[in-house]
PDB file of C-alpha atoms in Angstrom:
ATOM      1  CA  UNK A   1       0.000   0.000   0.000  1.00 55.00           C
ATOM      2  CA  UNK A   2       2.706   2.340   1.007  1.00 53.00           C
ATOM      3  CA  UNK A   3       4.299   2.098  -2.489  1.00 64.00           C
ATOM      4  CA  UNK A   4       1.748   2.439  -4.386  1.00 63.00           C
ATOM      5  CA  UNK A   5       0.373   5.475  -2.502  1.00 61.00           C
ATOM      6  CA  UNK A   6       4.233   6.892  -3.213  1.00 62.00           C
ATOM      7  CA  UNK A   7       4.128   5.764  -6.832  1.00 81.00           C
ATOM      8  CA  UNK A   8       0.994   7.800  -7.075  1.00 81.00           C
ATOM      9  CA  UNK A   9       2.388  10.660  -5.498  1.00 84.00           C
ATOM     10  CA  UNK A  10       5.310  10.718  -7.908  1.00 87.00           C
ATOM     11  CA  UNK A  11       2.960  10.660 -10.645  1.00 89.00           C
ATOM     12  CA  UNK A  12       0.550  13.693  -9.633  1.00 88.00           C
ATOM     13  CA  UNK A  13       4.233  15.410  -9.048  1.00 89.00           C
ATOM     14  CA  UNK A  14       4.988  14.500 -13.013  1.00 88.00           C
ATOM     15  CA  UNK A  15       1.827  15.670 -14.092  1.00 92.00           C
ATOM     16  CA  UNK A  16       2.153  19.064 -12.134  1.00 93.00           C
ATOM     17  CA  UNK A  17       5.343  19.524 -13.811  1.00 92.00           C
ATOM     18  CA  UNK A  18       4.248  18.286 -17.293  1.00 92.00           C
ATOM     19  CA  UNK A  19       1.574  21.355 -16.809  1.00 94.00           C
ATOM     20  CA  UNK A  20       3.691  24.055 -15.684  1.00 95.00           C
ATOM     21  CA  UNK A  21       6.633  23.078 -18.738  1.00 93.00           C
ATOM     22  CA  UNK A  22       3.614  23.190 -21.223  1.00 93.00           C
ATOM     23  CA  UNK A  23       2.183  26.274 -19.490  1.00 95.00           C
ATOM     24  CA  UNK A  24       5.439  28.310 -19.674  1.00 93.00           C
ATOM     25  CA  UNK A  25       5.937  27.036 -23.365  1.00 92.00           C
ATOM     26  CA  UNK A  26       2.794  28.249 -24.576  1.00 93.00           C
ATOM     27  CA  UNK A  27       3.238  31.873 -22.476  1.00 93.00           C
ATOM     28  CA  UNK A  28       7.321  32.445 -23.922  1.00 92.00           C
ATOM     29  CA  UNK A  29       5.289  31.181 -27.276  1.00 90.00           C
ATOM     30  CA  UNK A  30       2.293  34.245 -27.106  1.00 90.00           C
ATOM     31  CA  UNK A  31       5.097  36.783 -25.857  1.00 89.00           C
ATOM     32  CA  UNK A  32       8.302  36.310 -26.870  1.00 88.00           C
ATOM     33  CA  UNK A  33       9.533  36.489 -23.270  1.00 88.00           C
ATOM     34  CA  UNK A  34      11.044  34.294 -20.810  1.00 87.00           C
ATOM     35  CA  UNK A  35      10.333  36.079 -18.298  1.00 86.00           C
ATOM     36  CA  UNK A  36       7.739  34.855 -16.776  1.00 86.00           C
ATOM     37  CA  UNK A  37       5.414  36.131 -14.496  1.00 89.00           C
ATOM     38  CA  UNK A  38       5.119  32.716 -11.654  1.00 91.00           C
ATOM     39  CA  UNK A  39       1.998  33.875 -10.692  1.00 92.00           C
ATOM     40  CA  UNK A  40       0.663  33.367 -14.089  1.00 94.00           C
ATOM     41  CA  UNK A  41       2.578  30.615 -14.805  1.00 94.00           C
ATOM     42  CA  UNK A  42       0.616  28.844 -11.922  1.00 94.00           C
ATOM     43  CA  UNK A  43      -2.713  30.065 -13.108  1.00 94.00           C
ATOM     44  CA  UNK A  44      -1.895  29.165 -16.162  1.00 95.00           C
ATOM     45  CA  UNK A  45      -0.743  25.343 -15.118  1.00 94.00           C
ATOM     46  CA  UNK A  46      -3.936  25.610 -12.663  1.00 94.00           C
ATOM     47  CA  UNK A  47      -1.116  24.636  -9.862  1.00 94.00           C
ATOM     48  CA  UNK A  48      -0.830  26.504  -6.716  1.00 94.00           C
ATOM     49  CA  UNK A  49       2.476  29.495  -6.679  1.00 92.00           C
ATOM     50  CA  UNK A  50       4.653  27.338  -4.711  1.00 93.00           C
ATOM     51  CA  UNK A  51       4.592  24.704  -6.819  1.00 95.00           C
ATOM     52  CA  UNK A  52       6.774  26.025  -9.867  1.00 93.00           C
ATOM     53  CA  UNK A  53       9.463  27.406  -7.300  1.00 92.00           C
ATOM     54  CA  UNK A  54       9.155  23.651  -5.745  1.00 93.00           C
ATOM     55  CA  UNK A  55       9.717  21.754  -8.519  1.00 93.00           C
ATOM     56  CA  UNK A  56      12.451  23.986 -10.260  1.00 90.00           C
ATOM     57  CA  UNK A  57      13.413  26.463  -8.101  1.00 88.00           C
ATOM     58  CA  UNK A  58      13.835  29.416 -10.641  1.00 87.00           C
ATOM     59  CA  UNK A  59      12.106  30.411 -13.744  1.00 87.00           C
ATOM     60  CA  UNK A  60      15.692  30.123 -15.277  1.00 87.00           C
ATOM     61  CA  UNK A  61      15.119  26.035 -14.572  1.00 89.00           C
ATOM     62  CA  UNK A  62      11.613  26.639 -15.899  1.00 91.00           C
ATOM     63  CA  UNK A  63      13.106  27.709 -19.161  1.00 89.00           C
ATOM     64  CA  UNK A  64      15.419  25.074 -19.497  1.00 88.00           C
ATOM     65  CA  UNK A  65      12.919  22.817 -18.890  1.00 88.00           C
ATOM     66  CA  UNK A  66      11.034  24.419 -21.803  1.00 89.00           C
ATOM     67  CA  UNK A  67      14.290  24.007 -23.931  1.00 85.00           C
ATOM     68  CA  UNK A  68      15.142  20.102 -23.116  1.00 83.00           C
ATOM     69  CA  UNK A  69      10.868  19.291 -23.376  1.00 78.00           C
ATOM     70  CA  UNK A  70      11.373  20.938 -26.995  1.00 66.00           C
ATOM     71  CA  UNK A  71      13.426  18.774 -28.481  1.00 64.00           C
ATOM     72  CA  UNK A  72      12.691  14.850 -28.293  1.00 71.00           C
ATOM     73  CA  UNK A  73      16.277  14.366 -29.655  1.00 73.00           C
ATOM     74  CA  UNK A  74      16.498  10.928 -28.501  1.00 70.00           C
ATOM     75  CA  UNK A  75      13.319   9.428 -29.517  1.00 75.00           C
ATOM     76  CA  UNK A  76      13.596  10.815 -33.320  1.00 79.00           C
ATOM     77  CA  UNK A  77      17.633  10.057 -33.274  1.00 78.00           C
ATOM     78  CA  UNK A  78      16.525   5.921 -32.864  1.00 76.00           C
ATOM     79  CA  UNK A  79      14.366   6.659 -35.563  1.00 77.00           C
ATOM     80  CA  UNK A  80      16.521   8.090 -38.082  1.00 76.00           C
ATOM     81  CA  UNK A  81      17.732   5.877 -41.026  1.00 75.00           C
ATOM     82  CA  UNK A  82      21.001   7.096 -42.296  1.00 70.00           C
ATOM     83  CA  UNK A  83      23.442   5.238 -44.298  1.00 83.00           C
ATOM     84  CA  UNK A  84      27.294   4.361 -42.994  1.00 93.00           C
ATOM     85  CA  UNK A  85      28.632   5.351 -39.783  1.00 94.00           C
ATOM     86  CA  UNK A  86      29.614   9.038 -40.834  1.00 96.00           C
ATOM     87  CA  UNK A  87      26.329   9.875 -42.837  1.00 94.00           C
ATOM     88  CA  UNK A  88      25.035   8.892 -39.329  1.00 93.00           C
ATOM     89  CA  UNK A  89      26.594  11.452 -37.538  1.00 95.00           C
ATOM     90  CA  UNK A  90      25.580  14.340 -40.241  1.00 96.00           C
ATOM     91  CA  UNK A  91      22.153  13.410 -39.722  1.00 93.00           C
ATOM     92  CA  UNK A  92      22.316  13.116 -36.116  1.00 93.00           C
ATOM     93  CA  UNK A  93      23.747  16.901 -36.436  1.00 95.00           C
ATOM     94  CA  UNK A  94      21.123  17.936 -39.271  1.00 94.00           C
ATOM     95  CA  UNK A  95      17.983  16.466 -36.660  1.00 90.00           C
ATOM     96  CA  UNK A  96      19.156  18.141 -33.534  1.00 90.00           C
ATOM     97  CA  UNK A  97      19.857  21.613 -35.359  1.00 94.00           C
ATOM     98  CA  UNK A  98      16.776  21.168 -37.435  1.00 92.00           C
ATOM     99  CA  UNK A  99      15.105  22.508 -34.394  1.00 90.00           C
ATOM    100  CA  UNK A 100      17.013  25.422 -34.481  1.00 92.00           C
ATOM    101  CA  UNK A 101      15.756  26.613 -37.978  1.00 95.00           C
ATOM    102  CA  UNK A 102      12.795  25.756 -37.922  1.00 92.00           C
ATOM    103  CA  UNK A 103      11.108  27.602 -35.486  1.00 91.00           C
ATOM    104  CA  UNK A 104      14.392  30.186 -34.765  1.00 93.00           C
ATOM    105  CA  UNK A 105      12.718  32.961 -33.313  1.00 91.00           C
ATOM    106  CA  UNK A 106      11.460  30.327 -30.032  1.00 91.00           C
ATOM    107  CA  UNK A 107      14.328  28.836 -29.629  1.00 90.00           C
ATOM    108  CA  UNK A 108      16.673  31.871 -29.749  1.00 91.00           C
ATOM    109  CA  UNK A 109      13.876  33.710 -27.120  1.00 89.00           C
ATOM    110  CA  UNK A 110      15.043  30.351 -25.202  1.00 88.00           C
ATOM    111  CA  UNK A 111      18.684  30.458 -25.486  1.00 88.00           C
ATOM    112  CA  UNK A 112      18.926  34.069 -25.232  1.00 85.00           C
ATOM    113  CA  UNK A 113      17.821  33.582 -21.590  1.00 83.00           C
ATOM    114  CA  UNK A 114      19.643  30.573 -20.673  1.00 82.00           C
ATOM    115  CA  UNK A 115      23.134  32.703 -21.922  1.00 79.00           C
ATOM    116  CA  UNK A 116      21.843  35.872 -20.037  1.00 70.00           C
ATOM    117  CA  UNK A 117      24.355  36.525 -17.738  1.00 48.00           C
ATOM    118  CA  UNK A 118      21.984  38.094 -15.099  1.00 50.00           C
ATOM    119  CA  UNK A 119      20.192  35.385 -12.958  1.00 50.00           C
ATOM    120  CA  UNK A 120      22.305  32.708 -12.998  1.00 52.00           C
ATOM    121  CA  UNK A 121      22.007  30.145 -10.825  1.00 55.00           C
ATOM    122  CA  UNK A 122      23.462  26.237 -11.072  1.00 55.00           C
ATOM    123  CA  UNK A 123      21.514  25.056 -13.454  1.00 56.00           C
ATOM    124  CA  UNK A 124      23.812  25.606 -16.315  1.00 64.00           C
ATOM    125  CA  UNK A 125      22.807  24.800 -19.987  1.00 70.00           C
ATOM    126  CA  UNK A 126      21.184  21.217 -19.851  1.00 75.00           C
ATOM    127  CA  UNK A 127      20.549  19.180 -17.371  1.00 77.00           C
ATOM    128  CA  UNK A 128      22.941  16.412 -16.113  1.00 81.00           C
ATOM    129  CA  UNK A 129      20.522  13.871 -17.359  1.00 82.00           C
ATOM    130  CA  UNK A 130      20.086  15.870 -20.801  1.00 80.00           C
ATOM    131  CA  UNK A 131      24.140  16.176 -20.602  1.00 84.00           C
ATOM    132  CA  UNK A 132      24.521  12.273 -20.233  1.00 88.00           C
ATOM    133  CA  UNK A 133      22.682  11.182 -22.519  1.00 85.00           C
ATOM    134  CA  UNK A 134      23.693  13.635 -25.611  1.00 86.00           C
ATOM    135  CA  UNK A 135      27.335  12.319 -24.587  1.00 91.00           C
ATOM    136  CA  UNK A 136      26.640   8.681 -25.146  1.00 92.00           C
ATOM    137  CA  UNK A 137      24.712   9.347 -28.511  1.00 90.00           C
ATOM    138  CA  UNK A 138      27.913  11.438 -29.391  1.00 94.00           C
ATOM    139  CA  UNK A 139      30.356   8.641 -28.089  1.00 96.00           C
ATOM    140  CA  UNK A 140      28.390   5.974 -29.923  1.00 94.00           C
ATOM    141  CA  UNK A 141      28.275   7.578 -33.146  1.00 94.00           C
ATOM    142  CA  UNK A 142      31.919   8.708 -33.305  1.00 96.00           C
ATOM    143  CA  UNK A 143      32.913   4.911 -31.876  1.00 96.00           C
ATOM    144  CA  UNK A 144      30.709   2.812 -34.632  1.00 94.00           C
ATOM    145  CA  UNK A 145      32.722   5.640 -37.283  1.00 96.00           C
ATOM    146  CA  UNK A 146      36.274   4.539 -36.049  1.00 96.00           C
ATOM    147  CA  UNK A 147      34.948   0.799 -35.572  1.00 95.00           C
ATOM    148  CA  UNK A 148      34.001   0.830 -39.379  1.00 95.00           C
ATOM    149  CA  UNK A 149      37.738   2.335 -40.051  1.00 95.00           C
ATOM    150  CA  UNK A 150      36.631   5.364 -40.684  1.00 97.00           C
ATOM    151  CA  UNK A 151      38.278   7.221 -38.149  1.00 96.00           C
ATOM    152  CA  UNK A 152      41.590   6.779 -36.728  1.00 93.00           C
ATOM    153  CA  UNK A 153      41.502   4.522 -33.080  1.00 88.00           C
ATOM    154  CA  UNK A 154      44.873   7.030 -31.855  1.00 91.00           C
ATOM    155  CA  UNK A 155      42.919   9.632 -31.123  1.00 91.00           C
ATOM    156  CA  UNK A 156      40.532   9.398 -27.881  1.00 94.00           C
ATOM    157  CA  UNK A 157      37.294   9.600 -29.212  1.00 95.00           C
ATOM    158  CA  UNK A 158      36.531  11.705 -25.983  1.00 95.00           C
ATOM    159  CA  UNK A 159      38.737  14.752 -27.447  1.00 95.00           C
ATOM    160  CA  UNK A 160      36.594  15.005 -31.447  1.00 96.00           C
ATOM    161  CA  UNK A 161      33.617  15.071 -29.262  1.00 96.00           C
ATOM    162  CA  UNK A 162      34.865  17.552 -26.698  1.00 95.00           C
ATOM    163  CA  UNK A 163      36.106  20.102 -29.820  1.00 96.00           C
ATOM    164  CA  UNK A 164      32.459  19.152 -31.891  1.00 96.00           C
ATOM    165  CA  UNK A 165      31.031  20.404 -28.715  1.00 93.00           C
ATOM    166  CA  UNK A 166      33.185  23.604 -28.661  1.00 94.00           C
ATOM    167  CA  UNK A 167      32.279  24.205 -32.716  1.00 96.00           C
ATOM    168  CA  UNK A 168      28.220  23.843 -31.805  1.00 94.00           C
ATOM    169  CA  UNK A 169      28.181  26.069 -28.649  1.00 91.00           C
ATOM    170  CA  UNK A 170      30.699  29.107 -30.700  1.00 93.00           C
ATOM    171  CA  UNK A 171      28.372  28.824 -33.516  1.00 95.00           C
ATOM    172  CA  UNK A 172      24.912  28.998 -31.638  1.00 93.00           C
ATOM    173  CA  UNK A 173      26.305  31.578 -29.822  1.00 92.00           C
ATOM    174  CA  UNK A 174      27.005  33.588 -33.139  1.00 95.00           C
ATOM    175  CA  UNK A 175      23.400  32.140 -34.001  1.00 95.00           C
ATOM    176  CA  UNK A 176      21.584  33.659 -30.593  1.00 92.00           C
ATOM    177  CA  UNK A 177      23.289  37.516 -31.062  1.00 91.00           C
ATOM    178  CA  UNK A 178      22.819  37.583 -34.309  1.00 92.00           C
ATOM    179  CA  UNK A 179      25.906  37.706 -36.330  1.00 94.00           C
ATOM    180  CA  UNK A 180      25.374  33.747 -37.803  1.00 95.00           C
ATOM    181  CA  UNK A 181      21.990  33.531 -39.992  1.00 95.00           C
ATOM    182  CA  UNK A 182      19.627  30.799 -39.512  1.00 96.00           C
ATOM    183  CA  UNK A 183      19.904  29.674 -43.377  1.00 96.00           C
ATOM    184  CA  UNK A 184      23.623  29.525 -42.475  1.00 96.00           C
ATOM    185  CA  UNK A 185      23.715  27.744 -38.981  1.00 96.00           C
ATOM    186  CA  UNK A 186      23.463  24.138 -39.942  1.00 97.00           C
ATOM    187  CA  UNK A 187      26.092  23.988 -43.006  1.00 97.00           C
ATOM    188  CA  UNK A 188      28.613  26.010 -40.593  1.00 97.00           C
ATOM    189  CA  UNK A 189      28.590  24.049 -37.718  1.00 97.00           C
ATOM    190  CA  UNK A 190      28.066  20.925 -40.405  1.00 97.00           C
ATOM    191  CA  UNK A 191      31.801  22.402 -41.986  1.00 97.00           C
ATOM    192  CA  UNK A 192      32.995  22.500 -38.499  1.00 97.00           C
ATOM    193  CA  UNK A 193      32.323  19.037 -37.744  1.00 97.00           C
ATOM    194  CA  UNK A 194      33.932  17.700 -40.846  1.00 97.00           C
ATOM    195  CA  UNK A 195      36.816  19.771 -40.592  1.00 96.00           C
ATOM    196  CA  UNK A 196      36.857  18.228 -36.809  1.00 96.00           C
ATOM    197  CA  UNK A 197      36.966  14.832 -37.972  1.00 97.00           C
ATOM    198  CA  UNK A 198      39.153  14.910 -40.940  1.00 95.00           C
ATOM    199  CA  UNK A 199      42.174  15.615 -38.454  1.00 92.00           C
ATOM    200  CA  UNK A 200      41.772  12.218 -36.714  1.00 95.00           C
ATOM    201  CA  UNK A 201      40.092  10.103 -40.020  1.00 96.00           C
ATOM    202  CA  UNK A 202      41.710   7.464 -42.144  1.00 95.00           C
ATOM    203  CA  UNK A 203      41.655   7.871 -45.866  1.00 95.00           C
ATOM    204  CA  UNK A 204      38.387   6.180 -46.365  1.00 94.00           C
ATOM    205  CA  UNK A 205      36.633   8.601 -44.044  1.00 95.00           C
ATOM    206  CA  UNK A 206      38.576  11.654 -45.677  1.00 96.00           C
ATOM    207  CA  UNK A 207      36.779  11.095 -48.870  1.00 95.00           C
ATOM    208  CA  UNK A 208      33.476  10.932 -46.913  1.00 96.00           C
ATOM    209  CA  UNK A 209      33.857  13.863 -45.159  1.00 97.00           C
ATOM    210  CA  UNK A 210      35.313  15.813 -47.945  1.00 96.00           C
ATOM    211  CA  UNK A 211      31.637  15.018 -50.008  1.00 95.00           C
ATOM    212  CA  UNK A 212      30.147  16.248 -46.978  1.00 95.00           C
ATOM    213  CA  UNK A 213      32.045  19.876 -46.762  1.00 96.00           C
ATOM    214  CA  UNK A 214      31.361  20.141 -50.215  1.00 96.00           C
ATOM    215  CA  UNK A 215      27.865  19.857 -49.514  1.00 95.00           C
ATOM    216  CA  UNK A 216      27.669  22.241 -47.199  1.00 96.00           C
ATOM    217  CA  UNK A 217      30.310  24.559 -49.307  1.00 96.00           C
ATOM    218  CA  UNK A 218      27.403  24.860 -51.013  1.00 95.00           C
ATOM    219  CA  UNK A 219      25.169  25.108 -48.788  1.00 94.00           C
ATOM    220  CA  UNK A 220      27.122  28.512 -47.516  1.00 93.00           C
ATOM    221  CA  UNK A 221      27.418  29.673 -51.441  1.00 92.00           C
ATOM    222  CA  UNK A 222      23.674  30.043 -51.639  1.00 88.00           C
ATOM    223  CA  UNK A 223      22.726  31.459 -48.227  1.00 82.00           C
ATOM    224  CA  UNK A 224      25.515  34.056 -48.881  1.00 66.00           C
ATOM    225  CA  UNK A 225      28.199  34.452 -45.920  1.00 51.00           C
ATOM    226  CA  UNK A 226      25.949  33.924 -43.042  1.00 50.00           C
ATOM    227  CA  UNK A 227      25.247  37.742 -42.218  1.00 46.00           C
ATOM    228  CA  UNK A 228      22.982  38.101 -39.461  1.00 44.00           C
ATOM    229  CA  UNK A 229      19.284  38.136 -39.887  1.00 46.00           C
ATOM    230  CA  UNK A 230      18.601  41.223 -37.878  1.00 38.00           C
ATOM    231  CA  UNK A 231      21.425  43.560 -35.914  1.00 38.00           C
ATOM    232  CA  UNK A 232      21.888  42.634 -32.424  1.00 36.00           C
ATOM    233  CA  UNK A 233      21.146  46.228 -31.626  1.00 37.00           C
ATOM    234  CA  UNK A 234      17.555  45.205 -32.033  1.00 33.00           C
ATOM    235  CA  UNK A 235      17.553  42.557 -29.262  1.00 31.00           C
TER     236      UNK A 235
END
């Protein structure tokens, strides 16, 4: 009795959340702004006003909340049907930055406030659970690439993800403040990557990743140079 009266508990806790995530999605949606009023967050999420503060402790963790309900990375990455081990990775890049461009102005209302340097608290950029797992999808598809002899087994697979990391966060950052387009994001950070892992491939993965920069080459050539959408003077 006493576990399933905690099992229900946990569950009316999930659901409370699940309501205040889709509340605070569909206010930032209506106004552009993150941030949010709690009081009308909890009307909104028909919860009481401690209960956002007690199950995130900030509206900066209601945000990021927001952010990491967004994007169902994992669920659509099992899903997607790509052909060897480094077409895999492109399209595991092209999927999770596909939510970037297509609905940019949401997502860059979202990132703007997670990068805000006023309000911080510990919650960083993802969660440790969101953190995790995006490591092991990266680990697995950089270790099936260097399994298939596609990329060199000298260099610790643990460094081309570290610097692929570095590449996404510089050019997001260019992405959120306006000086990297949204046409341009994907094909950048997609050049990045490839540049990235030609450094530590074997020949058979240079030719792959040399039809992939061309790709995005051009990519680049018709979005132009990747001149910002707006000037950041405007944010």
């Amino acid at each position: 009795m006493m576990t399933e009266d905690v099992s229900k508990r946990e569950q009316a806790k999930a659901e409370r959340r699940r309501r205040i995530v889709r509340a605070a999605r569909d206010l930032i949606r209506e106004t552009g702004d993150t941030d949010l009023s709690m009081r009308t967050l909890a009307q909104r999420a028909e919860v009481s006003l401690s209960t956002p503060y007690n199950l995130f402790g900030s509206k900066r963790a209601v945000v990021l909340a927001v952010l990491e309900d967004e994007r169902d990375f994992a669920k659509r990455f099992r899903k997607l049907n790509a052909g060897n081990s480094i077409d895999r990775i492109f399209g595991a890049h092209e999927l999770a930055f596909g939510y970037y461009t297509s609905d940019p102005d949401f997502y860059r209302t979202l990132w703007r406030a997670l990068l805000s340097t006023s309000g911080h608290d510990d919650t960083g950029l993802a969660t440790p659970e969101r953190l995790a797992q995006t490591r092991a999808i990266w680990l697995g598809l950089l270790g099936n690439a260097a399994r298939d002899g596609f990329l060199s087994k000298d260099v610790p697979i643990e460094l081309i993800v570290q610097a692929m990391a570095q590449i996404s966060g510089g050019a997001l950052l260019s992405w959120v403040v306006g000086s990297l387009s949204t046409s341009a994001l994907t094909p950048t950070v997609g050049i990045g990557y490839a540049l990235c892992l030609n450094g530590a491939s074997n020949p058979s993965g240079k030719n792959l990743l040399q039809s992939r920069m061309s790709v995005y080459q051009s990519e680049l050539s018709t979005v132009g140079s990747g001149a910002a959408e707006y000037s950041p003077e405007t944010m």
